CSV table of N, CA, C and O and ligand atoms in Angstrom, one decimal:
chain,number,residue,atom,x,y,z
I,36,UNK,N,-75.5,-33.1,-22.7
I,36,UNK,CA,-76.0,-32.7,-24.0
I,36,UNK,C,-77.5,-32.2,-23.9
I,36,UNK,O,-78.3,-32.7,-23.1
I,37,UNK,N,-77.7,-31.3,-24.7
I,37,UNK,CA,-78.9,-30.6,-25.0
I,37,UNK,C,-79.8,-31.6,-24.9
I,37,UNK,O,-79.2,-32.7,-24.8
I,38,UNK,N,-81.3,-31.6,-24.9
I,38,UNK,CA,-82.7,-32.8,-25.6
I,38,UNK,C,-82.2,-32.4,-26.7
I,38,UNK,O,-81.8,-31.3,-26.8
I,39,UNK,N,-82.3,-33.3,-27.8
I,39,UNK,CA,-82.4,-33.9,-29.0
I,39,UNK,C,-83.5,-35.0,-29.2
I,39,UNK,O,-83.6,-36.1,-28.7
I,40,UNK,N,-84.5,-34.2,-30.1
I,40,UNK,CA,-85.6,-34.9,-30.6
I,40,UNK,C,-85.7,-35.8,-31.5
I,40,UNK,O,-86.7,-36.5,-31.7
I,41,UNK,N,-84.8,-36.0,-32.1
I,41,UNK,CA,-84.2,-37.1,-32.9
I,41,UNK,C,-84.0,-38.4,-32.1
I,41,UNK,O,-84.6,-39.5,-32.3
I,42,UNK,N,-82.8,-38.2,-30.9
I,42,UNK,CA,-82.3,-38.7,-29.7
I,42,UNK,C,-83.8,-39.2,-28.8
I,42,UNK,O,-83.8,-40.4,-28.8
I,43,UNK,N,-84.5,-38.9,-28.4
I,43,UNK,CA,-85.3,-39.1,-28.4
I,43,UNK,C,-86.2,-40.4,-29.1
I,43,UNK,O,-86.5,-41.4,-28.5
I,44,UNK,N,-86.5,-40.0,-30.0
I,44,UNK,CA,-87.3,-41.1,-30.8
I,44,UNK,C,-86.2,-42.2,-31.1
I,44,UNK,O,-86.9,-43.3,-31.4
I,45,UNK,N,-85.0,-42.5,-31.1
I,45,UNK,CA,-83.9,-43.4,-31.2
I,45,UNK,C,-84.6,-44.0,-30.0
I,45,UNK,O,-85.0,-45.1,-30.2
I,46,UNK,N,-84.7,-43.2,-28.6
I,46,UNK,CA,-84.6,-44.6,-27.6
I,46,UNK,C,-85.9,-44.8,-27.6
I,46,UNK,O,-86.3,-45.8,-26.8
I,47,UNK,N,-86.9,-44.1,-28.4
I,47,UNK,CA,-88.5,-44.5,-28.1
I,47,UNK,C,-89.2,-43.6,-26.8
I,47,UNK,O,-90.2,-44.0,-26.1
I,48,UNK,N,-88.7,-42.7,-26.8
I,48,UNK,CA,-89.0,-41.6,-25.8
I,48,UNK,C,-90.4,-40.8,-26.7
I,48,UNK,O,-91.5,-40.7,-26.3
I,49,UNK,N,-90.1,-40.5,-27.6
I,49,UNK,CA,-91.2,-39.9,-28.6
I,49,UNK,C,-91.6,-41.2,-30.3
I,49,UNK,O,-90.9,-41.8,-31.1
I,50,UNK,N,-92.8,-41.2,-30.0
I,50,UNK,CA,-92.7,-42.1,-30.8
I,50,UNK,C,-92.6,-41.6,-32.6
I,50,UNK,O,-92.6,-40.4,-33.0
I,51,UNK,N,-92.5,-42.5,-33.0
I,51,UNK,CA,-92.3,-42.2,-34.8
I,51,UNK,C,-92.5,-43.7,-35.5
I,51,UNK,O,-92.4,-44.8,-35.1
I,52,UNK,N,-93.0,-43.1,-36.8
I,52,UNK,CA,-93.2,-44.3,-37.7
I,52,UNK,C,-92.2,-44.9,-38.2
I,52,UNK,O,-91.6,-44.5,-39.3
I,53,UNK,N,-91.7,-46.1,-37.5
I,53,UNK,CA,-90.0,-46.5,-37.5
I,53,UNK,C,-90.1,-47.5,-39.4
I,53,UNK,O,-91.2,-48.1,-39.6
I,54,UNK,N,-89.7,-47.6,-39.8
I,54,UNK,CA,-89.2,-48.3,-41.5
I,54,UNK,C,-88.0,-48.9,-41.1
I,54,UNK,O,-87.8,-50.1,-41.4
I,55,UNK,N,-87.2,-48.3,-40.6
I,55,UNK,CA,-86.0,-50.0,-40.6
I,55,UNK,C,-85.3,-49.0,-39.3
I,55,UNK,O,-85.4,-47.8,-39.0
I,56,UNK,N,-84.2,-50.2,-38.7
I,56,UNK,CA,-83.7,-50.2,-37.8
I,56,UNK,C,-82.5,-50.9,-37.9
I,56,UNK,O,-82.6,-52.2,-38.1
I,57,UNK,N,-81.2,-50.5,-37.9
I,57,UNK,CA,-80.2,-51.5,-37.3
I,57,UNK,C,-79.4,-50.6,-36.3
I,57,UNK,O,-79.7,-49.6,-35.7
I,58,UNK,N,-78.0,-51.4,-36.3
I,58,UNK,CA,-77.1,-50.6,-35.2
I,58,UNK,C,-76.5,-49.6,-35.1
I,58,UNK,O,-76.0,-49.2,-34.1
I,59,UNK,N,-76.5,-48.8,-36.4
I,59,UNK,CA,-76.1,-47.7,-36.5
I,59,UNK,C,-77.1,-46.6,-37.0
I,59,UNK,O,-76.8,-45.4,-37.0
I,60,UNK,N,-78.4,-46.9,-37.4
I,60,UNK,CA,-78.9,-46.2,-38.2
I,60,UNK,C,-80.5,-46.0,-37.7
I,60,UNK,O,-80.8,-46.3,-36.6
I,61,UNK,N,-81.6,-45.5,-38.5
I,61,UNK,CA,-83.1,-45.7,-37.7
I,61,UNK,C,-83.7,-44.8,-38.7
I,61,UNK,O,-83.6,-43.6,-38.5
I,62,UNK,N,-84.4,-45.1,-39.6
I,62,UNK,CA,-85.1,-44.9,-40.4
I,62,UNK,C,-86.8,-44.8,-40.5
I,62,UNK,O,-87.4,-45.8,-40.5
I,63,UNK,N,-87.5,-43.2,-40.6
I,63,UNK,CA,-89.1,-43.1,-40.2
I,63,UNK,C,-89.5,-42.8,-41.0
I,63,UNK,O,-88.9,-42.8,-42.0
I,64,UNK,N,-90.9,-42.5,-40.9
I,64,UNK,CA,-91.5,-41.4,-41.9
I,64,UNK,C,-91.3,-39.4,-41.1
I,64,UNK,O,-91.5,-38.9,-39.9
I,65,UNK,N,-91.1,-39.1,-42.0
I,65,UNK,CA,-91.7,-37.7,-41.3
I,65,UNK,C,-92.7,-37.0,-41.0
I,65,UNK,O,-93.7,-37.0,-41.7
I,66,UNK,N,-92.6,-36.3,-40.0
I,66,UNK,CA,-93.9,-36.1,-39.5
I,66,UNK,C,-94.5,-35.2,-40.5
I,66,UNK,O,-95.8,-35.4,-40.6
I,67,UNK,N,-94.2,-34.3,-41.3
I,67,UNK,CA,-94.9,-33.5,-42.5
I,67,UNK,C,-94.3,-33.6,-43.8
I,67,UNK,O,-93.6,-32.6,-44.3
I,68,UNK,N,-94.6,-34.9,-44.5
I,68,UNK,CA,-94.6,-35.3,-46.1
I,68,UNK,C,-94.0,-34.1,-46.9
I,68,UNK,O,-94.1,-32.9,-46.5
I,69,UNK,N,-93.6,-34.4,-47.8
I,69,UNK,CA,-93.5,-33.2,-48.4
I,69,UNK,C,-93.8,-34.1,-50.4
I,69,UNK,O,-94.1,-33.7,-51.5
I,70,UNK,N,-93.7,-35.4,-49.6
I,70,UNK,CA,-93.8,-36.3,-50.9
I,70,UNK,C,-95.0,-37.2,-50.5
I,70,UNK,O,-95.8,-37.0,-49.6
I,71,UNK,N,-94.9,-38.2,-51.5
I,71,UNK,CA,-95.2,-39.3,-51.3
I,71,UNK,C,-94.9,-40.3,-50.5
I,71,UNK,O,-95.7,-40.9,-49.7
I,72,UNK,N,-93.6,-40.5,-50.7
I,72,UNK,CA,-92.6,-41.2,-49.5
I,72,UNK,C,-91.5,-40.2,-49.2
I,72,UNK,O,-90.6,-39.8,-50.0
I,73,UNK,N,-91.8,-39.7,-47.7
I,73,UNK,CA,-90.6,-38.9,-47.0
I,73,UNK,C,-90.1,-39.6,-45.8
I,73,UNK,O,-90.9,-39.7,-45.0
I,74,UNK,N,-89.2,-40.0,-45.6
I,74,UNK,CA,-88.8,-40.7,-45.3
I,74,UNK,C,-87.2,-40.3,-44.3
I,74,UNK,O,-86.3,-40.2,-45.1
I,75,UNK,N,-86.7,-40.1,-43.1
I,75,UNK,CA,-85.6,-39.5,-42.4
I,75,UNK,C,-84.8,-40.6,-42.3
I,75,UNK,O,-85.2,-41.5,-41.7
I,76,UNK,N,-83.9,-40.6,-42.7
I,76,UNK,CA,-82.5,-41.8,-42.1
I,76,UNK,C,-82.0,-41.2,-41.4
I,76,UNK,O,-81.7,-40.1,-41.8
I,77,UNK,N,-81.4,-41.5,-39.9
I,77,UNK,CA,-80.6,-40.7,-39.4
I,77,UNK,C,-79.8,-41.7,-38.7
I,77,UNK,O,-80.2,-42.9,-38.7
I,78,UNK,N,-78.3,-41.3,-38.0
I,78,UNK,CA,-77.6,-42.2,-37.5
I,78,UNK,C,-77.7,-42.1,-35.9
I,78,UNK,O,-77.8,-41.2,-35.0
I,79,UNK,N,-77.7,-43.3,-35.8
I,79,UNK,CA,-78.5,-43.1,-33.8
I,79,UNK,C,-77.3,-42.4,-32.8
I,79,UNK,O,-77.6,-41.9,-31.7
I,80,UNK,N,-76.1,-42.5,-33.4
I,80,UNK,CA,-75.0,-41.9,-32.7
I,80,UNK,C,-75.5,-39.9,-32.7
I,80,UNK,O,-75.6,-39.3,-33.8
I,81,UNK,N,-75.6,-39.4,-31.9
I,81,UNK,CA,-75.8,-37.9,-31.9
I,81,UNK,C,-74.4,-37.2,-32.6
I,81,UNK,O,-73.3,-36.9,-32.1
I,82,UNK,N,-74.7,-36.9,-33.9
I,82,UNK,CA,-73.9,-35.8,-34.8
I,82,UNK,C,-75.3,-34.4,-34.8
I,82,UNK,O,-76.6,-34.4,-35.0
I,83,UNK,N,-74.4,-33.2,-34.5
I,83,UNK,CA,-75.2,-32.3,-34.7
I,83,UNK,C,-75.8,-32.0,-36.1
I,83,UNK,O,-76.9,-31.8,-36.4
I,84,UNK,N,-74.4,-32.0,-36.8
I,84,UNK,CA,-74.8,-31.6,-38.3
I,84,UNK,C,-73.9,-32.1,-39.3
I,84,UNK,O,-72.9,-32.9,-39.0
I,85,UNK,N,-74.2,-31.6,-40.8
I,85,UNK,CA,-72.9,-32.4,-41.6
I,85,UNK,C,-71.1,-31.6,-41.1
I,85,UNK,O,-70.0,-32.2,-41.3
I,86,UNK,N,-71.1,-30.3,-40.6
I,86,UNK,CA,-70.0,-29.6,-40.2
I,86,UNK,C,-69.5,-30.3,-39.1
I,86,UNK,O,-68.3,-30.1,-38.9
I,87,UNK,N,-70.1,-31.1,-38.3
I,87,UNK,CA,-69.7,-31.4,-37.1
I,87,UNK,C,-69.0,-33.7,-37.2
I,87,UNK,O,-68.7,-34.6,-36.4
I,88,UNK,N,-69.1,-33.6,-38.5
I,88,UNK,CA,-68.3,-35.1,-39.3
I,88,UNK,C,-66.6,-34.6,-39.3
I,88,UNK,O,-66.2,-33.5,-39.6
I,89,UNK,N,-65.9,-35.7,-38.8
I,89,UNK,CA,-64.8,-35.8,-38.5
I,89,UNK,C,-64.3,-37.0,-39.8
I,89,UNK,O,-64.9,-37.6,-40.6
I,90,UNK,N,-62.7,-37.0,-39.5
I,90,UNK,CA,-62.7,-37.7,-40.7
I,90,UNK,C,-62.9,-39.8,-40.3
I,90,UNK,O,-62.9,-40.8,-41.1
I,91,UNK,N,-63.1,-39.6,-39.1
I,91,UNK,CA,-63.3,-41.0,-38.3
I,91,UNK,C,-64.7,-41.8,-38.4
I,91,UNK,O,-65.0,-42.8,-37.9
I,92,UNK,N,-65.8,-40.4,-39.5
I,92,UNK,CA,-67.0,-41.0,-39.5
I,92,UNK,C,-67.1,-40.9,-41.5
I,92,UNK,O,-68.1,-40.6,-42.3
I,93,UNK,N,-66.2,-41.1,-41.7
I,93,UNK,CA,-65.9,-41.8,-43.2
I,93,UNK,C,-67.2,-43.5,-43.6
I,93,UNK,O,-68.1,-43.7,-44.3
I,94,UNK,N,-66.7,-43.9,-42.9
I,94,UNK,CA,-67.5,-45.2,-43.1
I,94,UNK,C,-68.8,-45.1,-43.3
I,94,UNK,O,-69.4,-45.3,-44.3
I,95,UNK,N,-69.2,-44.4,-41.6
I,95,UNK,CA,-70.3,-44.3,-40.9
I,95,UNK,C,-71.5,-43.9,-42.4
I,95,UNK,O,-72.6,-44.4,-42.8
I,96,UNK,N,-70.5,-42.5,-43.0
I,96,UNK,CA,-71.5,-41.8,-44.0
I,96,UNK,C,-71.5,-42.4,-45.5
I,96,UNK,O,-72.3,-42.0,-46.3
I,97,UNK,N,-70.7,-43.2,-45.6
I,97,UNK,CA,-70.4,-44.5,-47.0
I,97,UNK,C,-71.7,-45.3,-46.6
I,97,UNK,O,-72.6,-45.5,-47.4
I,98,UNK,N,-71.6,-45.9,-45.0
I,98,UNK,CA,-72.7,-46.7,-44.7
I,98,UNK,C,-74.3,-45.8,-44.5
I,98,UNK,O,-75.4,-46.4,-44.6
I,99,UNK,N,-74.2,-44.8,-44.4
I,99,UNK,CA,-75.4,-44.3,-44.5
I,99,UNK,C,-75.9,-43.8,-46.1
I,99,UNK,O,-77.0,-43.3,-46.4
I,100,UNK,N,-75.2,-44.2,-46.8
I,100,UNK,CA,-75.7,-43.6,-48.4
I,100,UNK,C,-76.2,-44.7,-48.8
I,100,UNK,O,-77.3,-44.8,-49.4
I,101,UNK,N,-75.3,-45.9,-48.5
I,101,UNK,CA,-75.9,-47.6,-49.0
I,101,UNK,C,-77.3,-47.6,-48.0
I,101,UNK,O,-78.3,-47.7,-48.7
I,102,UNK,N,-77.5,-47.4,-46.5
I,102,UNK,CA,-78.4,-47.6,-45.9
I,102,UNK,C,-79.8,-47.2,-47.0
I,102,UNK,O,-80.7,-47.9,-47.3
I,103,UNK,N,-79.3,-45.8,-47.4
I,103,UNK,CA,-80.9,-44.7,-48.2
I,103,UNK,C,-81.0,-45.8,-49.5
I,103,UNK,O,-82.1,-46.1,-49.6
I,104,UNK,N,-80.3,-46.3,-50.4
I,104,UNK,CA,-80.0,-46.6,-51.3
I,104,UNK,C,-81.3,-48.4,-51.0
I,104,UNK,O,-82.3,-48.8,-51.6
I,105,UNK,N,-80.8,-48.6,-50.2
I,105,UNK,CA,-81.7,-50.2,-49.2
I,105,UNK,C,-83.2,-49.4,-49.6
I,105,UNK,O,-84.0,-49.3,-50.5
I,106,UNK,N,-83.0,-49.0,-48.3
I,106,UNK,CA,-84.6,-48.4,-47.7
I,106,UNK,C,-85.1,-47.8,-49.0
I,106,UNK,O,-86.3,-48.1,-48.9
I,107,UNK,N,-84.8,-47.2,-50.1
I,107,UNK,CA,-85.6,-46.4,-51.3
I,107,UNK,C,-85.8,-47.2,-52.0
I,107,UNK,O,-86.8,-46.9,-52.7
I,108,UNK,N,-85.1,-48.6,-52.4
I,108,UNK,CA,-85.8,-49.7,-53.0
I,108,UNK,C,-86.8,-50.5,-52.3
I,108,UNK,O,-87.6,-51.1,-53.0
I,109,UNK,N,-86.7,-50.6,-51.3
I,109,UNK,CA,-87.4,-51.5,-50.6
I,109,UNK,C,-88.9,-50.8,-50.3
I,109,UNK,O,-89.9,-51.5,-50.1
I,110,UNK,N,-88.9,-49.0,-50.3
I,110,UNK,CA,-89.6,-48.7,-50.4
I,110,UNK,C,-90.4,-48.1,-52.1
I,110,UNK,O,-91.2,-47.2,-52.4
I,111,UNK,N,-89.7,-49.3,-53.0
I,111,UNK,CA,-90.5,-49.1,-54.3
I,111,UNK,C,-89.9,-47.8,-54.8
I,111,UNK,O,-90.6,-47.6,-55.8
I,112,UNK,N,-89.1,-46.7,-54.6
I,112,UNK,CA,-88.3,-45.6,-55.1
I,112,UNK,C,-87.4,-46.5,-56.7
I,112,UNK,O,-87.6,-45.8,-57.8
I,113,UNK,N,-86.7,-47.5,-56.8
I,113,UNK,CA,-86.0,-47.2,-57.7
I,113,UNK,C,-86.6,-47.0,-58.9
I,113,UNK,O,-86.0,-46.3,-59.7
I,114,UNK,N,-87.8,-47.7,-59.4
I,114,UNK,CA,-87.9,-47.4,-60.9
I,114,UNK,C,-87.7,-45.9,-61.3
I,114,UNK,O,-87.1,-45.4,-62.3
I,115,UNK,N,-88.7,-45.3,-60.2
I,115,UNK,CA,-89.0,-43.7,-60.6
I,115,UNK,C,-88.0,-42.8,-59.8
I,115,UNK,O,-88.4,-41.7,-59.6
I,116,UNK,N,-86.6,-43.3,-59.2
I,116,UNK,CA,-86.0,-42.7,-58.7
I,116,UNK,C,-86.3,-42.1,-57.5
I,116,UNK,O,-87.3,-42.5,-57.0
I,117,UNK,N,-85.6,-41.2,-56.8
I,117,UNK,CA,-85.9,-40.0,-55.2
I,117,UNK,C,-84.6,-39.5,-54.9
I,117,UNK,O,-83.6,-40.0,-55.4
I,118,UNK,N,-84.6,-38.8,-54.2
I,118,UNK,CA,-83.8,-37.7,-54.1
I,118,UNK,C,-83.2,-37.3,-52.6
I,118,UNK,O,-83.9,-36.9,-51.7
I,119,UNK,N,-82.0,-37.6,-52.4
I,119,UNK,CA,-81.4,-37.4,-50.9
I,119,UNK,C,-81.4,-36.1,-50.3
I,119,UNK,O,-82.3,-35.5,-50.9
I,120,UNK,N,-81.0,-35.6,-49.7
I,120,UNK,CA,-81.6,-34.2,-49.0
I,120,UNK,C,-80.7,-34.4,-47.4
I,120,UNK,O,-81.0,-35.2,-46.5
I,121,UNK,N,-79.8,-33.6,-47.4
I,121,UNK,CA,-79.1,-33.5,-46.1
I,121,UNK,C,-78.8,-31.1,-46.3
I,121,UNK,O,-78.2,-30.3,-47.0
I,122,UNK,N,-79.7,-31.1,-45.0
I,122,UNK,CA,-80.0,-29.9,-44.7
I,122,UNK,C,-78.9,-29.7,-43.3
I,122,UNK,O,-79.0,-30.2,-42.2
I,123,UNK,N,-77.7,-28.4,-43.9
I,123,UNK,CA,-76.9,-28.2,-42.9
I,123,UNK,C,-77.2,-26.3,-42.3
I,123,UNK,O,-77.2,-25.3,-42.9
I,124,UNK,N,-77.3,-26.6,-41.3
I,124,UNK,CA,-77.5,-25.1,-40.5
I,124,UNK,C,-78.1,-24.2,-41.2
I,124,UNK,O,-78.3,-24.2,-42.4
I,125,UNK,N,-78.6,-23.1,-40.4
I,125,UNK,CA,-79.9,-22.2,-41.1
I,125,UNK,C,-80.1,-22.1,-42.5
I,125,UNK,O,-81.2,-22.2,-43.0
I,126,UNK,N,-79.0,-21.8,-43.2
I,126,UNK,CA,-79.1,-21.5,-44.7
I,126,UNK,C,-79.5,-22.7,-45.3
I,126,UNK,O,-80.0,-22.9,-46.4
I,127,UNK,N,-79.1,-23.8,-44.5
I,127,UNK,CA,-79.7,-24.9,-45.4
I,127,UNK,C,-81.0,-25.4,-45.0
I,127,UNK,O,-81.7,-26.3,-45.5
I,128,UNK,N,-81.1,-24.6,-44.0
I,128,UNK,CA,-82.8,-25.2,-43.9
I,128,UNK,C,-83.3,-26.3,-42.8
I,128,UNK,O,-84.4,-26.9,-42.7
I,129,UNK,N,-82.1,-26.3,-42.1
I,129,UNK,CA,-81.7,-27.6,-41.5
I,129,UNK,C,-82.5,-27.0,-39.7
I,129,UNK,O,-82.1,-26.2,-38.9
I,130,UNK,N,-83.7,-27.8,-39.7
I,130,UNK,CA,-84.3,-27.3,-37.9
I,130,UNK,C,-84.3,-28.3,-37.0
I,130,UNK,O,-84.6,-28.0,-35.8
I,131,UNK,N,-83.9,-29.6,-37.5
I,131,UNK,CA,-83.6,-29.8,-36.3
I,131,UNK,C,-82.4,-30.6,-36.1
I,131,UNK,O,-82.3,-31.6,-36.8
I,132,UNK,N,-81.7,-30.5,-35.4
I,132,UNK,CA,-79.4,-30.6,-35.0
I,132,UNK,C,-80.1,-32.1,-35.0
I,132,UNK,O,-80.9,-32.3,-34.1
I,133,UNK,N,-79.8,-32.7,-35.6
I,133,UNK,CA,-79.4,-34.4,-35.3
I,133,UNK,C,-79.5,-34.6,-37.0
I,133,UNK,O,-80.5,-34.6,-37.8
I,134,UNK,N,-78.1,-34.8,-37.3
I,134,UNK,CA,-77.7,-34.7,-38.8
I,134,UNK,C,-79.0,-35.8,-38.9
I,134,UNK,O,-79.4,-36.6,-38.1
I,135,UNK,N,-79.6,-35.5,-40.3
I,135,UNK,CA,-80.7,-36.5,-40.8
I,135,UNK,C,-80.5,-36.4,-42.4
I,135,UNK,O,-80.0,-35.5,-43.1
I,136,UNK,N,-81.0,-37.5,-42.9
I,136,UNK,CA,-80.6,-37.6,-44.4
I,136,UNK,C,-82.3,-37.7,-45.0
I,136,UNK,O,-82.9,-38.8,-44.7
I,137,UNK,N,-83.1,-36.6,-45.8
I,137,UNK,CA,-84.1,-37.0,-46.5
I,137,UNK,C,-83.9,-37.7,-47.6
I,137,UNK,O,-83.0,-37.8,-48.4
I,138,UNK,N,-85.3,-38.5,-47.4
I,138,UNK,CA,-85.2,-39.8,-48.9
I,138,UNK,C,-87.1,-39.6,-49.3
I,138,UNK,O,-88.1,-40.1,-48.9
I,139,UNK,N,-86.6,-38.4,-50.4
I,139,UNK,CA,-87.8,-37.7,-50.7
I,139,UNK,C,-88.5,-38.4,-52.3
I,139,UNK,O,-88.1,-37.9,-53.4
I,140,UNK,N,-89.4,-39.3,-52.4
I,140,UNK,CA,-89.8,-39.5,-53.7
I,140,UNK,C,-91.2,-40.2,-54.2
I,140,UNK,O,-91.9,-40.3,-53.2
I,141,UNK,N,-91.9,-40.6,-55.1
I,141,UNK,CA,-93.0,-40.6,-55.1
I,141,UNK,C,-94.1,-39.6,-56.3
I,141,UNK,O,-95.3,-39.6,-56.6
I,142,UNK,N,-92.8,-38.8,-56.5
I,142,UNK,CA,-93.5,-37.7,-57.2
I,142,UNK,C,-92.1,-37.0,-58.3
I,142,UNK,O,-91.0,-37.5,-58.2
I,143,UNK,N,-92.4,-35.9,-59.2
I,143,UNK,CA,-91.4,-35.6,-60.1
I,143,UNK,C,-90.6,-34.3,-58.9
I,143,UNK,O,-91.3,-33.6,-58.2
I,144,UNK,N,-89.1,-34.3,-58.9
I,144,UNK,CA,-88.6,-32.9,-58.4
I,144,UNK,C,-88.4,-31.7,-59.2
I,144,UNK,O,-88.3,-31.7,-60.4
I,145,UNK,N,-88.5,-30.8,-58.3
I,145,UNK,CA,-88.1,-29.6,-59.4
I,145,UNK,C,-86.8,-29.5,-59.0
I,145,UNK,O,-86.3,-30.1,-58.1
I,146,UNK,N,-86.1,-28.4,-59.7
I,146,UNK,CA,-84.7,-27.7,-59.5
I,146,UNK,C,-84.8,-26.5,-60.1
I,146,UNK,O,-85.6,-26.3,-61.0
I,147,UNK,N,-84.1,-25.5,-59.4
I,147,UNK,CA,-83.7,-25.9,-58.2
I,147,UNK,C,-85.0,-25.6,-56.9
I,147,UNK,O,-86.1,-25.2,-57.0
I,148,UNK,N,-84.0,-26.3,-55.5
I,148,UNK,CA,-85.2,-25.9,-54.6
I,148,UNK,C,-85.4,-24.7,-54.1
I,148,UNK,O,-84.8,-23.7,-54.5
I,149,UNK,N,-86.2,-24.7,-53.2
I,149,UNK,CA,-87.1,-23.2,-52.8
I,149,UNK,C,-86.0,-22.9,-51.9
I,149,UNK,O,-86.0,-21.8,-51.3
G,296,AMP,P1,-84.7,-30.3,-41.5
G,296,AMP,O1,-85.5,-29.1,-41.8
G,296,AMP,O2,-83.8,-30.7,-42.6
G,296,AMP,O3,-83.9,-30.1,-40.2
G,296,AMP,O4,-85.7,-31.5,-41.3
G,296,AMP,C1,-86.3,-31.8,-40.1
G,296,AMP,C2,-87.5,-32.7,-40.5
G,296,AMP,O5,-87.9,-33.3,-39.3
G,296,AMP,C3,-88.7,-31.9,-41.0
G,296,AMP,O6,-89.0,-32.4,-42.4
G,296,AMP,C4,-89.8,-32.2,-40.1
G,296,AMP,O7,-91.1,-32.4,-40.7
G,296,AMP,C5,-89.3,-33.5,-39.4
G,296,AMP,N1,-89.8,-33.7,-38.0
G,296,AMP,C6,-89.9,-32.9,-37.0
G,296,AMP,N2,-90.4,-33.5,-35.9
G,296,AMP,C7,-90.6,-34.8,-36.3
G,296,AMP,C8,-91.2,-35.9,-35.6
G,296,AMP,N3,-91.5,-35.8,-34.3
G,296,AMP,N4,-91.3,-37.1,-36.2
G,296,AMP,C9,-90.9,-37.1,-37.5
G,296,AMP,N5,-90.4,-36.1,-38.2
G,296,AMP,C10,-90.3,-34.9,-37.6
């Protein structure tokens, strides 16, 4: 497999501002805010993108919506709500291949996005 910078910071090869950790999952800050609290969930297993989900990672992504759901209260998100953000291939904006879930909030959103 390609480097993956994602991959990467999973084994601690690059570092990052880690927020939670378990066995499937690994949660940072990002390196360029776009909020208040920006925040990447991503799943430590290497998926390239949301196109590249099979129907055997059903769970995996049930357990990754509860995971953002944890982490955004724990990071003080629910009163004022935040906003998930899964960016798939160029048109979506998506730069770097290691599916990642934004958990963007801290501030009001607009709609639609840029
Ligand atoms: P996307 O554009 O949806 O692929 O999002 C990739 C995100 O990764 C961007 O918001 C970047 O700021 C963020 N990013 C890139 N490199 C790093 C890094 N080394 N540590 C933390 N976040 C990063």
């Amino acid at each position: 497999m390609a480097a993956c910078l994602f991959c990467d910071i999973v084994s601690g090869k690059i570092p990052a501002k880690e927020i939670y950790r378990d066995e499937d999952f690994l949660v940072f800050e990002d390196i360029n805010p776009v909020a208040p609290t920006h925040l990447l969930l991503i799943p430590r297993r290497h998926i390239d993108r949301l196109t590249a989900l099979g129907s055997g990672d059903a769970d995996l992504m049930g357990q990754l919506v509860l995971t953002a759901n944890k982490v955004a209260a724990t990071a003080g998100l629910n009163d004022g709500g935040f906003r998930l953000v899964i960016n798939c291939g160029q048109d979506g904006g998506q730069t770097v291949e290691h599916l990642h879930l934004h958990i963007l909030g801290g501030r009001a959103m607009s709609w639609p996005p840029g």
